[in-house]
Coordinates of N, CA, C and O in Angstrom, one line a residue:
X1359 N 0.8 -1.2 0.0 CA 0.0 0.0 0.0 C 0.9 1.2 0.0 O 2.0 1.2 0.5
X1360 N 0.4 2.4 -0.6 CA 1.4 3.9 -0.8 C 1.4 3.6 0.7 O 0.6 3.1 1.4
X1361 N 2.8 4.2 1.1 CA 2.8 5.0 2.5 C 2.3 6.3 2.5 O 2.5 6.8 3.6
X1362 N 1.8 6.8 1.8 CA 1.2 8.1 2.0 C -0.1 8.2 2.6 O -0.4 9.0 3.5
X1363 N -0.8 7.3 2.0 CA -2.1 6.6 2.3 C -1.8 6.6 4.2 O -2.2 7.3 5.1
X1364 N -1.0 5.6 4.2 CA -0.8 5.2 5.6 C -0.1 6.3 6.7 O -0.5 6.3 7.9
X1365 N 0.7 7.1 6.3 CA 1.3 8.3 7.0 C -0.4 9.4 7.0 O -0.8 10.0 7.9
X1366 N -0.9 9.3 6.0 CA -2.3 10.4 5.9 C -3.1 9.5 7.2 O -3.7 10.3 7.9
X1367 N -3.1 8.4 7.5 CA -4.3 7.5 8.3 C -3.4 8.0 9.7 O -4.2 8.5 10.5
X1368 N -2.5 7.9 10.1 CA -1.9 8.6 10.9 C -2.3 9.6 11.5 O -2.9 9.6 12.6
X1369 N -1.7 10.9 10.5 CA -1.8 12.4 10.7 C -3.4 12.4 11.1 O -3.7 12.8 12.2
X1370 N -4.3 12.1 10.2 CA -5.6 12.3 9.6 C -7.0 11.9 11.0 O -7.9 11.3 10.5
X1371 N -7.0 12.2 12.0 CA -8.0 11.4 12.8 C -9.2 11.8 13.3 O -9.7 11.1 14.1
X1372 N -9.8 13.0 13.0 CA -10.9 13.8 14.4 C -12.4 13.8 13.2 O -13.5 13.7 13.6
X1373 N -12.0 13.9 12.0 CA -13.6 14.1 11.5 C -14.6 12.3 11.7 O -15.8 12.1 11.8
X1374 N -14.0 11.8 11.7 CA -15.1 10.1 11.6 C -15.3 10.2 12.9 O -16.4 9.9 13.4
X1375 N -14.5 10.5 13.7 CA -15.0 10.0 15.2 C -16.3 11.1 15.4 O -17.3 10.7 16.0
X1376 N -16.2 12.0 15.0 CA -17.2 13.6 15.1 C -18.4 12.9 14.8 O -19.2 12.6 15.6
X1377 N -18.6 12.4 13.1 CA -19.7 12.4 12.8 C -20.3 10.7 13.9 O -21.4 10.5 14.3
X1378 N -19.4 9.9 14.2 CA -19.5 8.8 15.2 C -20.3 8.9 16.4 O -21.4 8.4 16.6
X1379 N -19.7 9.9 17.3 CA -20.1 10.4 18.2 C -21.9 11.3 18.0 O -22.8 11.2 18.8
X1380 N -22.0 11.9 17.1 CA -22.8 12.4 16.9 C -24.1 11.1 16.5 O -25.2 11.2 17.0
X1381 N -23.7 10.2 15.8 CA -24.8 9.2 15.9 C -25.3 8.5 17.1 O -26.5 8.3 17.5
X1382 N -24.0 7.9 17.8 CA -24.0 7.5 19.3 C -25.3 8.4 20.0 O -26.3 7.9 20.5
X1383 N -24.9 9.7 19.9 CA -26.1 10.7 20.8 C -27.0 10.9 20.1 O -26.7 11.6 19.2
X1384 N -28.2 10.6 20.2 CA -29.5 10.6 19.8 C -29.5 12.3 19.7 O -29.0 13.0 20.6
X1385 N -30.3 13.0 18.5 CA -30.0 14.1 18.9 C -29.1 15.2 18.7 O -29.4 16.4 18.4
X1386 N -27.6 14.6 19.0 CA -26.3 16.0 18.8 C -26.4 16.1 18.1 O -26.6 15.0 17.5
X1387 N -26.2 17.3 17.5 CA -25.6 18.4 15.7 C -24.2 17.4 15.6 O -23.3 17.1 16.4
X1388 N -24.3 17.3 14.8 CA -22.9 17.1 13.9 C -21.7 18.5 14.2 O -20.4 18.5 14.3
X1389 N -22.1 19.1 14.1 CA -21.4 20.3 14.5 C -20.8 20.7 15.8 O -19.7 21.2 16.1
X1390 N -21.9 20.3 16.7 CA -21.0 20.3 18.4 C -20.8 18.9 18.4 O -20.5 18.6 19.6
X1391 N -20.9 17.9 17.5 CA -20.2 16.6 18.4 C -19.0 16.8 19.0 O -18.1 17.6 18.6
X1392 N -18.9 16.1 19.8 CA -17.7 15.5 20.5 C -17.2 14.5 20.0 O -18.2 13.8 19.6
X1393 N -15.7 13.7 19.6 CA -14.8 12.9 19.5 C -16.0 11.7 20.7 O -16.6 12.1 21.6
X1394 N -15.9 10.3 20.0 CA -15.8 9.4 20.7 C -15.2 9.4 21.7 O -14.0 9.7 21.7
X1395 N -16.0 9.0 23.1 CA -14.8 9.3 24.3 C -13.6 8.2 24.4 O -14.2 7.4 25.1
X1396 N -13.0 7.9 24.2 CA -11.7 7.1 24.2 C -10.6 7.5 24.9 O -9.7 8.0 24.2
X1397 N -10.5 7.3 26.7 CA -9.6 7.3 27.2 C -8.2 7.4 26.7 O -7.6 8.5 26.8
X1398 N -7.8 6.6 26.3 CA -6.4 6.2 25.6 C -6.3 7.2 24.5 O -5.2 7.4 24.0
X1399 N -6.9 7.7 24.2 CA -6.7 8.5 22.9 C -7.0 10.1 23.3 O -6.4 10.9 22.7
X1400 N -8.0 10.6 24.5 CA -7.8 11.3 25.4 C -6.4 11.6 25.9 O -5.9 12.6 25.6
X1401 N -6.1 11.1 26.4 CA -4.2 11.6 27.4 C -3.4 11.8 25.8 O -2.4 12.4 26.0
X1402 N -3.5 11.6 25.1 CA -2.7 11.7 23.6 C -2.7 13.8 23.5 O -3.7 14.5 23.3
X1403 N -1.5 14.4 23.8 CA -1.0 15.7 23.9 C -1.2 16.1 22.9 O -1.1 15.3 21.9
X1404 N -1.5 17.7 22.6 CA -1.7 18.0 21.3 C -0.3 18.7 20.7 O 0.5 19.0 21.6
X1405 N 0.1 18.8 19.7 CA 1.4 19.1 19.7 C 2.5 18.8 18.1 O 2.1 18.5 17.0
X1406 N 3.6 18.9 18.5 CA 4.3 18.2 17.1 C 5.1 16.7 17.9 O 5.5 16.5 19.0
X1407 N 5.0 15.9 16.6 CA 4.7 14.6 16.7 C 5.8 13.8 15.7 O 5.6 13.7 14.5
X1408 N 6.8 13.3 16.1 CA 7.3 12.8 14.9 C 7.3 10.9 15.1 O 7.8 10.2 16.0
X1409 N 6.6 10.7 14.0 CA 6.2 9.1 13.4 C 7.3 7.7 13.0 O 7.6 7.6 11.8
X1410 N 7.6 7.1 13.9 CA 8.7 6.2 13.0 C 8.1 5.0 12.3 O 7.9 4.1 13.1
X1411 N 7.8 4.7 11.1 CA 7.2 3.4 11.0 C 8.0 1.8 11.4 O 9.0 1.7 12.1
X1412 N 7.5 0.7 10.9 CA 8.5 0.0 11.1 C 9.4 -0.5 10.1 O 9.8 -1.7 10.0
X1413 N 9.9 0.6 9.2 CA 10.9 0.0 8.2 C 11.7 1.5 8.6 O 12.7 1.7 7.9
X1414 N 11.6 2.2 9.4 CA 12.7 3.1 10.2 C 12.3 4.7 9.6 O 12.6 5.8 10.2
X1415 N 11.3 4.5 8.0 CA 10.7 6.3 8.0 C 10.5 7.2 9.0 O 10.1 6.8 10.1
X1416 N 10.6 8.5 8.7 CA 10.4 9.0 10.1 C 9.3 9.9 9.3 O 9.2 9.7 8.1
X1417 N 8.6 10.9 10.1 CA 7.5 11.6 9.6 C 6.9 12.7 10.8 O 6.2 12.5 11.8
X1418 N 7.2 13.6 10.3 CA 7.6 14.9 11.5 C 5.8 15.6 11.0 O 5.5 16.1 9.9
X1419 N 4.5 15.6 12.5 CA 3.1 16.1 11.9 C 3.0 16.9 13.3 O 3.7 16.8 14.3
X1420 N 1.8 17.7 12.9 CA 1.1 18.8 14.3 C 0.1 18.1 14.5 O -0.4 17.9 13.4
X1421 N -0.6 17.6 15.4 CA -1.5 17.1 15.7 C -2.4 17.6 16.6 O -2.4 17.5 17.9
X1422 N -3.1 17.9 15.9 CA -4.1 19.7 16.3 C -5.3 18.5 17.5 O -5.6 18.8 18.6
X1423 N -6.0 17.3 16.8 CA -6.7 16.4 17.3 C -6.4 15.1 17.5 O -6.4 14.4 16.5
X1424 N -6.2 14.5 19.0 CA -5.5 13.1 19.5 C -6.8 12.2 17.8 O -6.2 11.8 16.8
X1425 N -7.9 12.2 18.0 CA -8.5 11.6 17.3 C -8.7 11.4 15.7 O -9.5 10.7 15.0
X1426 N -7.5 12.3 15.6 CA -7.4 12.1 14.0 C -6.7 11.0 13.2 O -6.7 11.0 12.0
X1427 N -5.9 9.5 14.3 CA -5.5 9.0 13.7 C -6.4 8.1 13.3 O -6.0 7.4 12.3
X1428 N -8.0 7.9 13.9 CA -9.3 7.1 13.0 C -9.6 7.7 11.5 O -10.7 7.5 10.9
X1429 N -8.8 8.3 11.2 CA -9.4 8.7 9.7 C -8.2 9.0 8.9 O -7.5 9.9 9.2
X1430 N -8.1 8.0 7.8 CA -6.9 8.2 7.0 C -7.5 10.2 5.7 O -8.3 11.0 5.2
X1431 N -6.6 10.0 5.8 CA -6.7 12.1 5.6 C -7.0 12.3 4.1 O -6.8 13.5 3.8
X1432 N -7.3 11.4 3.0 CA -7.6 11.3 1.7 C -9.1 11.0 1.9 O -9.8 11.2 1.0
X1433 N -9.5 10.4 3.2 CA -10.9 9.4 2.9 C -12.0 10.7 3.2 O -11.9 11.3 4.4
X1434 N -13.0 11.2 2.2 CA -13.8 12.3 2.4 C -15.5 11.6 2.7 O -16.5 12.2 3.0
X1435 N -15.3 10.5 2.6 CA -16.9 10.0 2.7 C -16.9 9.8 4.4 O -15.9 9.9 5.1
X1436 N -17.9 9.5 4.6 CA -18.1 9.6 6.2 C -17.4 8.2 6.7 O -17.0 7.4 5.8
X1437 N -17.2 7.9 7.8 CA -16.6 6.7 8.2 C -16.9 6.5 9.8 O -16.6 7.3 10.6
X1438 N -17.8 5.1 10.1 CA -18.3 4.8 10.9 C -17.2 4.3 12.0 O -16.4 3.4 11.7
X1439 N -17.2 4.7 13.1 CA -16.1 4.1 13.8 C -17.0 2.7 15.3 O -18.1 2.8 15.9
X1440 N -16.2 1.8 15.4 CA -16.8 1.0 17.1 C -15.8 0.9 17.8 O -14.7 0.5 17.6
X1441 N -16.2 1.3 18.5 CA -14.8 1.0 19.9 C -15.0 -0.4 20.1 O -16.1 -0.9 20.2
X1442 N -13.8 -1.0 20.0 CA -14.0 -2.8 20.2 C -13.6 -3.3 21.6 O -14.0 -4.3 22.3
X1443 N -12.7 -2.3 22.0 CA -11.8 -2.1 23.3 C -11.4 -0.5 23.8 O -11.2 0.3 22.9
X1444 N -11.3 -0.2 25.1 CA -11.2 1.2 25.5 C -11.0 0.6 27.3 O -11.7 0.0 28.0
X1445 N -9.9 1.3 27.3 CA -8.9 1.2 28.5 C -8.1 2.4 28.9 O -8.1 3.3 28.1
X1446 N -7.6 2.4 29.7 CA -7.1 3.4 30.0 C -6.1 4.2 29.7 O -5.9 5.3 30.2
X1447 N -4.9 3.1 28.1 CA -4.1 3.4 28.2 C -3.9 2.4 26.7 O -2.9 2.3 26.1
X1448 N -5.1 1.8 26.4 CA -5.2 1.1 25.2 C -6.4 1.2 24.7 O -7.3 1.5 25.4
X1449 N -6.7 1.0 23.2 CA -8.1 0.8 22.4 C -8.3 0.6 21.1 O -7.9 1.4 20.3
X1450 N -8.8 -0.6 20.7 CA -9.0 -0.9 19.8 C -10.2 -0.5 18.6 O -11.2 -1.2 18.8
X1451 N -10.3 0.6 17.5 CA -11.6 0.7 17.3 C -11.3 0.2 15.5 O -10.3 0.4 14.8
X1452 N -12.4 -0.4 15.4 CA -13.1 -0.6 13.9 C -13.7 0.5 13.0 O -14.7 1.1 13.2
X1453 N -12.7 0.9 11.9 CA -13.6 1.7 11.2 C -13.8 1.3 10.0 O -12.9 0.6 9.4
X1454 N -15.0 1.8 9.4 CA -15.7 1.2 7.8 C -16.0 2.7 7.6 O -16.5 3.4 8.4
X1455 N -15.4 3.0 6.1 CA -15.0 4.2 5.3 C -16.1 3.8 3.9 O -15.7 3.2 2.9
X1456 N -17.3 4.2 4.1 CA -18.2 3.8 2.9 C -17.6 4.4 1.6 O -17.2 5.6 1.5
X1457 N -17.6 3.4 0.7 CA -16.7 3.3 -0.7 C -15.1 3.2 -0.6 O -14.5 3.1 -1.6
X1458 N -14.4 3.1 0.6 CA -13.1 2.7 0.5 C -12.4 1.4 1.2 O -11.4 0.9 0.9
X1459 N -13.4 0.9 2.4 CA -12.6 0.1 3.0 C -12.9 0.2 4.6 O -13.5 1.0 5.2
X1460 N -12.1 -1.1 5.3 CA -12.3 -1.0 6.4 C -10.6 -1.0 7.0 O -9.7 -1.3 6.3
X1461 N -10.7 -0.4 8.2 CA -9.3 -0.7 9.2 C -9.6 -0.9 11.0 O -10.5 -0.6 11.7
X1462 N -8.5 -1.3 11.1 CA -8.6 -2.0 12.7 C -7.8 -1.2 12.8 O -7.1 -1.1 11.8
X1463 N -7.6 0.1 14.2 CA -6.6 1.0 15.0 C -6.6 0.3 16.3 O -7.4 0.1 17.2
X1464 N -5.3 0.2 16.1 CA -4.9 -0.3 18.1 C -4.3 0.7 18.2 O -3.3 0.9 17.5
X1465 N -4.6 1.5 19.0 CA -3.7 2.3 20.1 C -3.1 2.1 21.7 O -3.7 1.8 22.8
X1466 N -2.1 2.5 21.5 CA -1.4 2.1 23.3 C -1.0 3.3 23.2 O -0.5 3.9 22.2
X1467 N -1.2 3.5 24.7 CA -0.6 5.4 24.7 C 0.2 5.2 26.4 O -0.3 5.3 27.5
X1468 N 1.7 4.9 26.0 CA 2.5 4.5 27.2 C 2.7 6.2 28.0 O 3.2 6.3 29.2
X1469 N 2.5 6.8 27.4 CA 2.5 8.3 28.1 C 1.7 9.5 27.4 O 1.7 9.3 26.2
X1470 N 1.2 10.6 27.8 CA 0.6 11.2 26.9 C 1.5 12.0 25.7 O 1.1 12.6 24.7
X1471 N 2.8 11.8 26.1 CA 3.8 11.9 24.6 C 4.3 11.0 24.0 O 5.0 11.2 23.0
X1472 N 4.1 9.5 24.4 CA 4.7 8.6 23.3 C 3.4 7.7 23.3 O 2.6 7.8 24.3
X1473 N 3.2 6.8 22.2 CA 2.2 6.4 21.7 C 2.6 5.3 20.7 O 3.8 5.2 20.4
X1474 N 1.7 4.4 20.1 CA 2.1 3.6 19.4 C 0.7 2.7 18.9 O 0.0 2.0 19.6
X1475 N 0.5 2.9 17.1 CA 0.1 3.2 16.9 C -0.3 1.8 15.8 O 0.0 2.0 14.6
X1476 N -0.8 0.9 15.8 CA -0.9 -0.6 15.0 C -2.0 -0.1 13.5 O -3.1 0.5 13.8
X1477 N -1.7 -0.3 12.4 CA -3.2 0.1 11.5 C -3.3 -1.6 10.2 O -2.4 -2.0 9.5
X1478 N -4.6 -2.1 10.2 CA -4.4 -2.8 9.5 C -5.7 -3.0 8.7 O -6.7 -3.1 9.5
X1479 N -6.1 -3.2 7.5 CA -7.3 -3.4 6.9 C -6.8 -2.9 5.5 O -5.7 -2.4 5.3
X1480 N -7.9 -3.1 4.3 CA -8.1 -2.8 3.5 C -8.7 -1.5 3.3 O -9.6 -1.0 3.9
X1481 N -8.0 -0.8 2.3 CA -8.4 0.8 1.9 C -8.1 1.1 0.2 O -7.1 0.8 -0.5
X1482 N -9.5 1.6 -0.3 CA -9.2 1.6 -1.8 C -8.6 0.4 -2.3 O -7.5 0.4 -2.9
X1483 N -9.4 -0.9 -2.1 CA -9.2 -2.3 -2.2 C -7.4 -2.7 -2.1 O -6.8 -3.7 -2.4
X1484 N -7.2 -2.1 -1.8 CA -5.3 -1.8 -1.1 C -5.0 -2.7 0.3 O -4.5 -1.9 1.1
X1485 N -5.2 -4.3 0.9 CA -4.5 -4.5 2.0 C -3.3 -3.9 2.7 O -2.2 -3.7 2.2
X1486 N -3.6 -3.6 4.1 CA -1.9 -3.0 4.6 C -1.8 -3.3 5.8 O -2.8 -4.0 6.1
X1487 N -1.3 -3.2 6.4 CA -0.9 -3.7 8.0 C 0.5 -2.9 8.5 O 1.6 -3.1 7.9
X1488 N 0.3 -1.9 9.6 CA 1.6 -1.4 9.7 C 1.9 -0.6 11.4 O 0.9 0.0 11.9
X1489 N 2.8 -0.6 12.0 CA 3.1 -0.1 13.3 C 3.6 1.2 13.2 O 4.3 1.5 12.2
X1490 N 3.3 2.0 14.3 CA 4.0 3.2 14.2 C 4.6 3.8 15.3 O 3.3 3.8 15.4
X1491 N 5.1 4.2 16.3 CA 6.1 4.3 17.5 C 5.9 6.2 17.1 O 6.6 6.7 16.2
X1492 N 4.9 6.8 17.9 CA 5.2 8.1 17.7 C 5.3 8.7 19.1 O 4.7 8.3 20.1
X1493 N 6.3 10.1 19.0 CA 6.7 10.9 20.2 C 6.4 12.4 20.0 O 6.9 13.2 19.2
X1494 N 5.3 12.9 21.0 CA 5.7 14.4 21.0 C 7.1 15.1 21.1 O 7.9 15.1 22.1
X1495 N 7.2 15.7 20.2 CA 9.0 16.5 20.4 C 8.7 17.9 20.5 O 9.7 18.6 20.4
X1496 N 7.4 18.8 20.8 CA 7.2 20.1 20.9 C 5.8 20.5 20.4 O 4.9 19.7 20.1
X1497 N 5.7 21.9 20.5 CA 4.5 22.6 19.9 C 4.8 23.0 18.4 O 5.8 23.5 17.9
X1498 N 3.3 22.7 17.9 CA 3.0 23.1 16.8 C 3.6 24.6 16.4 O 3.6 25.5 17.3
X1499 N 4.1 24.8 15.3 CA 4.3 26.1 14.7 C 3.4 27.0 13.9 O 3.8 28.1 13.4

């Protein structure tokens, strides 16, 4: 699969959980939703972020929203997310991207600056599977 694709599913995470949350609540605007509550992804620092994959790329992003890594940053159709697991410091959620695909996100968040980051499913009929080891190193510019 492009790593671009995969570095975007990274960077890319706060609109699917939005429109998510908003279905969960009988009711909320799409507009004031709230992010899926997800602990684990909660303590995640806002900030600059640099990404190592596991073939050693590195990938230097601002990460304006912990919850942006449920939505790869190319996918514009809505995307349904389920929390499968949510812990305090781990969580696994399911998302299905109507017309592109589905992906499994594991996150472990060993401190609210380092994180690590599992993504695996089909996107734009594209299989991928891939780990990411990321660290807050500062504020956004």
């Amino acid at each position: 699969m492009n790593k671009g694709v995969l570095w975007a599913a990274v960077v890319g995470l706060a609109l699917v959980t939005a429109s998510a949350s908003a279905q969960q609540r009988p009711g909320a605007a799409a507009a004031t939703a709230r992010p899926v509550d997800v602990p684990a992804i909660n303590l995640i620092q806002k900030g600059k972020w640099s990404a190592r994959d596991s073939e050693g790329n590195e990938r230097v992003m601002c990460v304006r929203d912990p919850y942006q890594i449920l939505r790869p940053e190319k996918i514009t159709t809505p995307c349904q997310n389920v929390v499968m697991e949510s812990a305090a410091s781990r969580a696994t959620v399911r998302s299905v991207c109507t017309g592109h695909g589905t992906m499994l996100t594991r996150i472990t968040t060993d401190t609210p600056r380092q994180v690590t980051v599992e993504m695996q499913g089909v996107i734009d009929g594209q299989p991928f599977s891939e780990t990411y080891d990321a660290k807050r190193i500062g504020d956004c510019s």
